[in-house]
Short mmCIF file of C-alpha atoms in Angstrom, two decimals:
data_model
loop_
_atom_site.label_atom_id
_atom_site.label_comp_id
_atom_site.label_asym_id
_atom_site.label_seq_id
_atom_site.Cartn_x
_atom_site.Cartn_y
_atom_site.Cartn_z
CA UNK V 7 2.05 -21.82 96.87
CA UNK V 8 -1.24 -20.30 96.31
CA UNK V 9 -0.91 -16.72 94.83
CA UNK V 10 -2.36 -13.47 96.39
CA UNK V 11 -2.20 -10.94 93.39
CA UNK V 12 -1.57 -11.58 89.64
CA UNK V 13 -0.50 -8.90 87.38
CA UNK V 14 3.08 -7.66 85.49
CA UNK V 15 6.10 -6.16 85.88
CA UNK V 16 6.58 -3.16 84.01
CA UNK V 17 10.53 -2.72 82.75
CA UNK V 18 10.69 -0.36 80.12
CA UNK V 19 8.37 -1.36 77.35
CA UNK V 20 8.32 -4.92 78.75
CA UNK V 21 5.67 -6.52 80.13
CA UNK V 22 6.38 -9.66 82.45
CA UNK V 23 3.06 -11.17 83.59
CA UNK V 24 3.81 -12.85 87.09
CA UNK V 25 2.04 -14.02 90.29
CA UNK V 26 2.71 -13.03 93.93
CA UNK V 27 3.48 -15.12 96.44
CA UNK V 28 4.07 -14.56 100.33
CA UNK V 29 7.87 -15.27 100.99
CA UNK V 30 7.09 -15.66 104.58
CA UNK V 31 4.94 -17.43 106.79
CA UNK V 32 4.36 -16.78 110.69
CA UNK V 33 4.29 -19.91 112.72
CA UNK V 34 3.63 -18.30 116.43
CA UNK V 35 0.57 -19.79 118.33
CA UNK V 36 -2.57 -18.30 118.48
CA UNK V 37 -4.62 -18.20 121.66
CA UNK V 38 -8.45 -18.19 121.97
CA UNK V 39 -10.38 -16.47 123.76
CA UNK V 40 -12.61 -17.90 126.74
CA UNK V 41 -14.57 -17.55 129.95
CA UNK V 42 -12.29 -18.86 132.77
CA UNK V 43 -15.67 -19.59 134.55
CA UNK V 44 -16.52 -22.49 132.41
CA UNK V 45 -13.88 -22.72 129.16
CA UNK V 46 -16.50 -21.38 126.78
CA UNK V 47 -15.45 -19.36 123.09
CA UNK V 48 -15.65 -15.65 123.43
CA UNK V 49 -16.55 -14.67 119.35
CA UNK V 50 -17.07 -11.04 118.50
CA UNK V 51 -19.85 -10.43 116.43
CA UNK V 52 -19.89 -7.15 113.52
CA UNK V 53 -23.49 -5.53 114.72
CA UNK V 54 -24.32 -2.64 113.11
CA UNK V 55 -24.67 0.70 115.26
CA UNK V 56 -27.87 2.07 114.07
CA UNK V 57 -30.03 -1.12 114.44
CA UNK V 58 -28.51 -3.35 116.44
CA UNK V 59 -28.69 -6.35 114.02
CA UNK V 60 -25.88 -8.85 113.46
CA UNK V 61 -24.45 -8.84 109.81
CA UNK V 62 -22.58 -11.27 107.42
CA UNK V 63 -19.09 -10.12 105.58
CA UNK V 64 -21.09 -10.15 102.49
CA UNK V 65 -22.77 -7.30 103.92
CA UNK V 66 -20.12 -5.41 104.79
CA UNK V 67 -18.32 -2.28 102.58
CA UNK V 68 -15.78 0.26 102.76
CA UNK V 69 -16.54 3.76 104.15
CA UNK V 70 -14.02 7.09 104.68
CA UNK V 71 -15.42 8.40 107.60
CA UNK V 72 -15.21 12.38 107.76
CA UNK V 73 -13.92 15.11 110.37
CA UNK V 74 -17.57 15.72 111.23
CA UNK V 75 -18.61 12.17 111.47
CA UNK V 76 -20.13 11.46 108.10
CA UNK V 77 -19.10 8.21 106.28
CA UNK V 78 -18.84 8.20 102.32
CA UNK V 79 -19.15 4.69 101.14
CA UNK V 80 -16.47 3.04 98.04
CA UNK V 81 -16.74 -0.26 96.72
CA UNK V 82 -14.20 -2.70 95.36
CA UNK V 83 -15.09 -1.43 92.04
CA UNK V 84 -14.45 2.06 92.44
CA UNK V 85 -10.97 1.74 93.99
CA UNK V 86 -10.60 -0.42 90.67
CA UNK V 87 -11.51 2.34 88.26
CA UNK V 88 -8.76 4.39 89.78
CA UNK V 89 -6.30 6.25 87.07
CA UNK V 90 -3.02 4.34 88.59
CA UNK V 91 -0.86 2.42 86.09
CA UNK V 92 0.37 0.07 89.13
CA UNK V 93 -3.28 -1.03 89.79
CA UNK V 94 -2.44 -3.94 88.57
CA UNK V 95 1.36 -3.20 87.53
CA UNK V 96 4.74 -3.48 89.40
CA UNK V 97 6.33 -0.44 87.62
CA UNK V 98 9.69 -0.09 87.88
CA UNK V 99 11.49 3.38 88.25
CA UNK V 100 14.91 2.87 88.81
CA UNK V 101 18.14 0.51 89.73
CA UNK V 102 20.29 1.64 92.38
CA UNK V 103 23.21 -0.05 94.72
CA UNK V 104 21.47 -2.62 97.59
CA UNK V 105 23.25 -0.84 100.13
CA UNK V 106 21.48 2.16 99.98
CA UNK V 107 18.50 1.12 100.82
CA UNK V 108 17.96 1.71 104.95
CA UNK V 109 16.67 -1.72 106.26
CA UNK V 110 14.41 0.37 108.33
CA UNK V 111 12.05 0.88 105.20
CA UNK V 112 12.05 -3.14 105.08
CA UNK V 113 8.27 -4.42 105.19
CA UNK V 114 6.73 -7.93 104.01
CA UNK V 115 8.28 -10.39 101.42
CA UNK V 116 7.01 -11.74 98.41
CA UNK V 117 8.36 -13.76 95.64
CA UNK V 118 7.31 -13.32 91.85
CA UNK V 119 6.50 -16.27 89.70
CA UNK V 120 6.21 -16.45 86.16
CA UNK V 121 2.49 -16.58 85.42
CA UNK V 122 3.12 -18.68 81.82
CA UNK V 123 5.56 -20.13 79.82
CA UNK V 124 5.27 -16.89 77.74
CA UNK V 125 6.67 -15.21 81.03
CA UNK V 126 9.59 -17.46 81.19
CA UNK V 127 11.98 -15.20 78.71
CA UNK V 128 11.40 -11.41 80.17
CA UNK V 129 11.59 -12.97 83.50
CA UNK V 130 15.06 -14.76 83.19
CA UNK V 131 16.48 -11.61 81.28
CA UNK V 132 15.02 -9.50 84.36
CA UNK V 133 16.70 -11.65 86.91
CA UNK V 134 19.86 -12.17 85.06
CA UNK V 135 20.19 -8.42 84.53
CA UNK V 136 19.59 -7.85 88.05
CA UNK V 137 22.48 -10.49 89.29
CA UNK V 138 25.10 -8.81 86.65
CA UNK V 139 24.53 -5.22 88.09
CA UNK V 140 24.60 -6.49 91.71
CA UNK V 141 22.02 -3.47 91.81
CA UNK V 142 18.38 -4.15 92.97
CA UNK V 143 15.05 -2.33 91.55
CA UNK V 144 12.86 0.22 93.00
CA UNK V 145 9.37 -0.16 92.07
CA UNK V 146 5.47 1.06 92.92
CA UNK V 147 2.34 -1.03 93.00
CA UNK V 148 -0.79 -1.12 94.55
CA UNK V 149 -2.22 -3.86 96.86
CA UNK V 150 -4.96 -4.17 99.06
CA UNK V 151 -6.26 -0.77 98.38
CA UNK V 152 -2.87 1.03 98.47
CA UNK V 153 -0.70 2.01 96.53
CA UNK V 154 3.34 0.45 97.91
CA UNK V 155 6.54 1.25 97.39
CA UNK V 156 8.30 -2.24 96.39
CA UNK V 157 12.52 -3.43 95.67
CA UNK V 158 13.05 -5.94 93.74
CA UNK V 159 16.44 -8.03 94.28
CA UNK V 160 17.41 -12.06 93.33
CA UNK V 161 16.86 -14.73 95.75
CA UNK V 162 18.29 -18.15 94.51
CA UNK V 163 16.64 -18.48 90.63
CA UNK V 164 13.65 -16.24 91.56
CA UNK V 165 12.92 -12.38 91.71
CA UNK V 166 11.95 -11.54 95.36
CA UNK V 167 9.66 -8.18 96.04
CA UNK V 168 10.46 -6.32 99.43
CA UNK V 169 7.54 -3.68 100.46
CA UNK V 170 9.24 -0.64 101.45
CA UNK V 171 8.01 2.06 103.63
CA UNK V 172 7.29 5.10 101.99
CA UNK V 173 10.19 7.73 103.55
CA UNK V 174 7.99 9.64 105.17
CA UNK V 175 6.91 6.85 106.85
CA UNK V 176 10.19 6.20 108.57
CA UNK V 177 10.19 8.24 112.03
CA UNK V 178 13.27 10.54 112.45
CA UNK V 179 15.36 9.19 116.23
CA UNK V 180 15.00 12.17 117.87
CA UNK V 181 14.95 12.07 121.85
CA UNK V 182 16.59 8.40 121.31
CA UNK V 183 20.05 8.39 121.83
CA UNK V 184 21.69 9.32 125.29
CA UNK V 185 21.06 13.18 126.09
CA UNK V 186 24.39 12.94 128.51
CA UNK V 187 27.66 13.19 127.03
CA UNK V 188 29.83 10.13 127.09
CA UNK V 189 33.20 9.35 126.21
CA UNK V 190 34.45 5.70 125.47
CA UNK V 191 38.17 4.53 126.60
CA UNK V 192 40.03 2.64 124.01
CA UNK V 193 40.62 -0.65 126.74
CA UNK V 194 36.75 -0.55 126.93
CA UNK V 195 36.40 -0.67 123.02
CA UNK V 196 39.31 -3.27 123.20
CA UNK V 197 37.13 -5.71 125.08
CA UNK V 198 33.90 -5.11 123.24
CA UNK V 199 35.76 -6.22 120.59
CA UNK V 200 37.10 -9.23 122.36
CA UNK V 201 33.78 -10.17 123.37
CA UNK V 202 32.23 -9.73 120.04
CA UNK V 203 35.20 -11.68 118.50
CA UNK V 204 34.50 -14.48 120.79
CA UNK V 205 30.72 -14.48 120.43
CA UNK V 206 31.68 -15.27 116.91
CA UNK V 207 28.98 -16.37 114.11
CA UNK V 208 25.99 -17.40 113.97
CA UNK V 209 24.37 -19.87 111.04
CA UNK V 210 20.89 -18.52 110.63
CA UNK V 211 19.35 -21.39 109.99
CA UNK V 212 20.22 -22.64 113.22
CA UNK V 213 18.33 -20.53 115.07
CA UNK V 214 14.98 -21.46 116.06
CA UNK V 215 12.11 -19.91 118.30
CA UNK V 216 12.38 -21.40 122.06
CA UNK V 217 9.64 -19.95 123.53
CA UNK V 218 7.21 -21.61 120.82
CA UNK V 219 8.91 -25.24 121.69
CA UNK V 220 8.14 -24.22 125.49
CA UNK V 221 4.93 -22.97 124.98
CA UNK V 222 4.03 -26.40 122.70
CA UNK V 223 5.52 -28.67 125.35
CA UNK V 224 3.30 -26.79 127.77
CA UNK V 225 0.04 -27.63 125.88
CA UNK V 226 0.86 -31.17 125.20
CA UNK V 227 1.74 -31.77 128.65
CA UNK V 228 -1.60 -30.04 129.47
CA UNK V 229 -3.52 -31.90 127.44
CA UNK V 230 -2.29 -35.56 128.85
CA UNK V 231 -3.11 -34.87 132.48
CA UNK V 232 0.70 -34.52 133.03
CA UNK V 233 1.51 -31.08 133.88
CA UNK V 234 3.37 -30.35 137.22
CA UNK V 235 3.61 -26.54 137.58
CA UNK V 236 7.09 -25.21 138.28
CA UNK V 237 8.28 -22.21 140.02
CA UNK V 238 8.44 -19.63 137.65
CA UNK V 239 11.74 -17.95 135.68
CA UNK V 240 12.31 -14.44 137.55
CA UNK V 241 14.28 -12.25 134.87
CA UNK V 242 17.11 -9.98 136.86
CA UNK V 243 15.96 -6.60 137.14
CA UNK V 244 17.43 -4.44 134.97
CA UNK V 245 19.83 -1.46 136.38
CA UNK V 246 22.64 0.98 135.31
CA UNK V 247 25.96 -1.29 135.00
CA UNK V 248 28.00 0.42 137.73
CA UNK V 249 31.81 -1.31 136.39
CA UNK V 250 31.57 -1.45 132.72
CA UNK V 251 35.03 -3.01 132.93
CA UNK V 252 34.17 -5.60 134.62
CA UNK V 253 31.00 -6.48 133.38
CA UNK V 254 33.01 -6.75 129.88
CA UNK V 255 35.03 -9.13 131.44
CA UNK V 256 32.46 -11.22 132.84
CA UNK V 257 30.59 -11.23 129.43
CA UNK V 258 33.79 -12.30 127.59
CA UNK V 259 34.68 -15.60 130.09
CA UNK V 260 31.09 -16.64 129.78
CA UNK V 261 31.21 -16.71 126.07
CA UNK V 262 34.32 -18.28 126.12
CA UNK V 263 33.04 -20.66 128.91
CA UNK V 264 29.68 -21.49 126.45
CA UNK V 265 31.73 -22.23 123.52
CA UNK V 266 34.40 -24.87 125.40
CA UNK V 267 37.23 -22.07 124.96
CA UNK V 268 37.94 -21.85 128.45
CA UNK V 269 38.62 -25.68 128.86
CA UNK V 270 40.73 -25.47 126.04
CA UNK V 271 42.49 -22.92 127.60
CA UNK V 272 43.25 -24.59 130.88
CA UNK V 273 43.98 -28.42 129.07
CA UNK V 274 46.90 -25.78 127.09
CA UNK V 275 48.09 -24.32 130.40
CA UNK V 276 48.04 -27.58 132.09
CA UNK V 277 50.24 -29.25 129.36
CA UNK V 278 53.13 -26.52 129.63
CA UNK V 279 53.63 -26.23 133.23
CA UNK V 280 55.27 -29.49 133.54
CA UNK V 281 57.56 -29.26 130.44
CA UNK V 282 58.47 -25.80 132.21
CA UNK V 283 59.00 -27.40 136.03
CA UNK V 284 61.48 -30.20 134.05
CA UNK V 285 63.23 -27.23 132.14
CA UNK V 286 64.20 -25.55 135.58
CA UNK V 287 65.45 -28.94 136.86
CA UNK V 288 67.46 -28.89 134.05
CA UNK V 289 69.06 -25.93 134.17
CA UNK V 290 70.75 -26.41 137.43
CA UNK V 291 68.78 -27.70 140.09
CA UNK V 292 69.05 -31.72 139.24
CA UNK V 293 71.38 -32.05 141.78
CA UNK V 294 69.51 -30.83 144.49
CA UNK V 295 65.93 -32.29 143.36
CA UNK V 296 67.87 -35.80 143.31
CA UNK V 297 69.01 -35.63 146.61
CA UNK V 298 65.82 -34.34 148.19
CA UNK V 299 64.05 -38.29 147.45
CA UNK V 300 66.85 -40.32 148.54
CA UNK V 301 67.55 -38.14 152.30
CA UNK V 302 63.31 -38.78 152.67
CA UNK V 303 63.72 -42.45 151.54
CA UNK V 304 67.05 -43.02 153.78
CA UNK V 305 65.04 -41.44 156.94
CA UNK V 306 62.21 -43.91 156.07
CA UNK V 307 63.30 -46.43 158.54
CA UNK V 308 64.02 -44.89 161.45
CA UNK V 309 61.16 -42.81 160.79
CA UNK V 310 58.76 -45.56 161.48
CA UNK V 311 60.84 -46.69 164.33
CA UNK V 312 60.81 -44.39 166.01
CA UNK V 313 56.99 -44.13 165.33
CA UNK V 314 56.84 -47.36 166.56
CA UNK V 315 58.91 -46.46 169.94
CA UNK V 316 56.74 -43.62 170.50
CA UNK V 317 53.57 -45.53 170.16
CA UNK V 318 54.86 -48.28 172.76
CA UNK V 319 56.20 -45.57 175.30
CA UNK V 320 53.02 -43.64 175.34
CA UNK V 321 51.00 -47.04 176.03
CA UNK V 322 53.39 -47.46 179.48
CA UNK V 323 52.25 -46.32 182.72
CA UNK V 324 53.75 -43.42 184.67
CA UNK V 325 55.21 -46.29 187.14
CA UNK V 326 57.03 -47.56 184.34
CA UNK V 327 58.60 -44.39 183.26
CA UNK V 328 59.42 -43.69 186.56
CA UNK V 329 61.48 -47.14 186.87
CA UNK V 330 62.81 -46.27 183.47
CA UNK V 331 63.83 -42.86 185.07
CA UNK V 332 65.39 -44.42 188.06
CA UNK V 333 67.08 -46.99 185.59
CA UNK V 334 68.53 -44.19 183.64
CA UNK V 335 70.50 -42.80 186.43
CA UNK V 336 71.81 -45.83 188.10
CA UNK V 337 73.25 -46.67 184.57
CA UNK V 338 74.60 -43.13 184.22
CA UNK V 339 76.17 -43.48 188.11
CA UNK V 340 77.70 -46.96 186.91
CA UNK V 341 79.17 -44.85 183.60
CA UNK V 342 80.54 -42.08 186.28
CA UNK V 343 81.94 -44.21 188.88
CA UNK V 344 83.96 -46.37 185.47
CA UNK V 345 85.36 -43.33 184.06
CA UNK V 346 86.61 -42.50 187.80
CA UNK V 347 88.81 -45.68 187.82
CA UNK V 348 89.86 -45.35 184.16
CA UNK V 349 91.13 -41.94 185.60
CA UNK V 350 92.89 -43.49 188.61
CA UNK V 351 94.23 -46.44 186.47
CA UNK V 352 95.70 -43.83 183.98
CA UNK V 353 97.50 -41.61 187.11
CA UNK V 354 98.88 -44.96 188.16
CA UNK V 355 100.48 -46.19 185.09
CA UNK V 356 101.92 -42.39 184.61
CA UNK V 357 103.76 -42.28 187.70
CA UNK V 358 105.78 -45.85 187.49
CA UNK V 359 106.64 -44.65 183.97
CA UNK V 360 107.91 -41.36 184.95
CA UNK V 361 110.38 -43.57 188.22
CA UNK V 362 113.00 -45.25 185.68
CA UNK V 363 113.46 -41.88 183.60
CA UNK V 364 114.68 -40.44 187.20
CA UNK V 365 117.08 -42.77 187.72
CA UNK V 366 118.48 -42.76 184.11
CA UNK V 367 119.11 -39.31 184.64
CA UNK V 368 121.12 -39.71 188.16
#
């Protein structure tokens, strides 16, 4: 990695030459500029004010410009005569705990290399003494014509460098938070907590930037000739969350739903209801649940015959269920008029019994 200021870190009466290196590297697209009218570059060009000419960067210097207007040039070479000892030094001031440094004062990243195999010795006993105090170190230095605030801490086998914001450069969160006064119930806490718990972890290095794949696939498809446009992603409108509860809720079965917990869930709910149903049947109603199969399966039958009657006597014609009627009562005169002589039959017999017990008795 190519290095973008070389110089030493100061620690004590140590001297640790070293190189800097960016930690960090930005891979968003860049965009150009162009006329929509016929795709053409737009380029700015650095003219200066008082006679209009174009110049080149070799031209080009450093100026303060004053309240009233007037510009006092400084080259490269005076900022480097400056009386600073971190000109071209990291000095380091102190070692305190990681933790108390607010990640709001975090700025770029840089790693330090050991610039020479003299460097190797101070620079292990730096980093060493850094991982046994689990502290990190506060430092100055001055780059790109300022002079930083820095914190040193271990990464890995090598000393990383975080800029820091000077305090004073940190903005104090007034007119931030909420102006009304609101209270928090514990069952709303309760499923913040659920939701967070589900939500879970997240392995950093997973994470990658969507909207640069999208954008990509975009320009590739662009470039073949195969682009179909598509209607476009509305966001929801934002809006004050009228049911907190609820909207808690919702939040924690979609999480659950996006992480396969919910399936889970229902495979586990579906393998103890039956266990439960044969428990009951157990416990008493065996008897019943046995008989219920075999009164269906005995009805079975006659259920279909009589499907099979119905399905015949609804294909007759009203003539023939009239002669069926008629039928019907000549049998059920025929079943009178027989029952009338039984009747007579049985008067008969009684009375010639009842003659010889008269005459026994006489």
């Amino acid at each position: 990695m190519r290095s973008i200021w070389n110089g030493a870190i100061s620690f004590g009466l140590v001297s640790i030459p070293i190189k800097l290196v960016n930690a960090t590297e930005s891979h968003s697209i860049s965009f150009r500029q162009i006329h929509l009218s016929d795709g053409g570059r737009i380029r700015y060009r650095k003219v200066c004010e008082l006679d209009g000419e174009e110049v080149s960067s070799a031209e080009i210097g450093k100026g303060y410009e004053e309240a009233d207007g007037s510009v006092i040039p400084l080259t490269d070479e005076d900022l480097a005569q400056l009386p600073i000892a971190t000109a071209k030094t990291i000095e380091i001031m102190s070692f305190v705990p990681a933790e108390e440094i607010d990640p709001l004062q975090m700025d770029a990243a840089y790693y330090l290399a050991a610039n020479g195999p003299t460097a190797a010795k101070p620079y292990t006993l730096l980093r060493e003494a850094l991982k046994r105090s689990r502290k990190v170190a506060i430092a100055k230095y001055a780059l790109r014509g300022r002079e930083r605030l820095g914190m040193l801490r271990v990464v890995d086998d090598v000393i990383a460098m975080h800029g820091l914001l000077w305090p004073d450069e940190i903005r104090a969160p007034e007119g931030v938070a909420p102006e009304a006064d609101v209270s928090v119930r514990e069952a709303e806490l309760d499923l913040a907590d659920a939701l967070m718990a589900t939500l879970g972890e997240v392995e950093m290095s997973s994470l990658h930037d969507d909207y640069r794949d999208a954008v990509e696939a975009l320009i590739a498809a662009k470039a073949g000739g195969a682009f179909e446009p598509t209607e476009p992603v509305v966001a929801p409108a934002g809006g004050q969350v009228i049911d907190l509860m609820a909207a808690l809720e919702k939040s924690v079965r979609a999480a659950k739903a996006s992480r396969g917990e919910a399936e889970a869930e229902a495979e586990a709910e579906a393998d103890v209801t039956p266990m439960r149903r044969k428990a009951g049947r157990g416990a008493g109603g065996a008897g019943a649940g046995a008989a219920a199969p075999k009164a269906v399966g005995g009805k079975k039958s006659t259920a279909a015959s009589a499907k099979k009657t119905a399905a015949s006597a609804a294909s007759k014609k009203k003539t023939t269920t009239a002669a069926k009627g008629t039928k019907s009562a000549k049998s059920g005169a025929a079943a009178a008029k027989s029952t009338s002589a039984s009747a007579k039959k049985a008067a008969s017999g009684a009375k010639k019994a009842a003659a010889p017990r008269k005459r026994s008795s006489a």
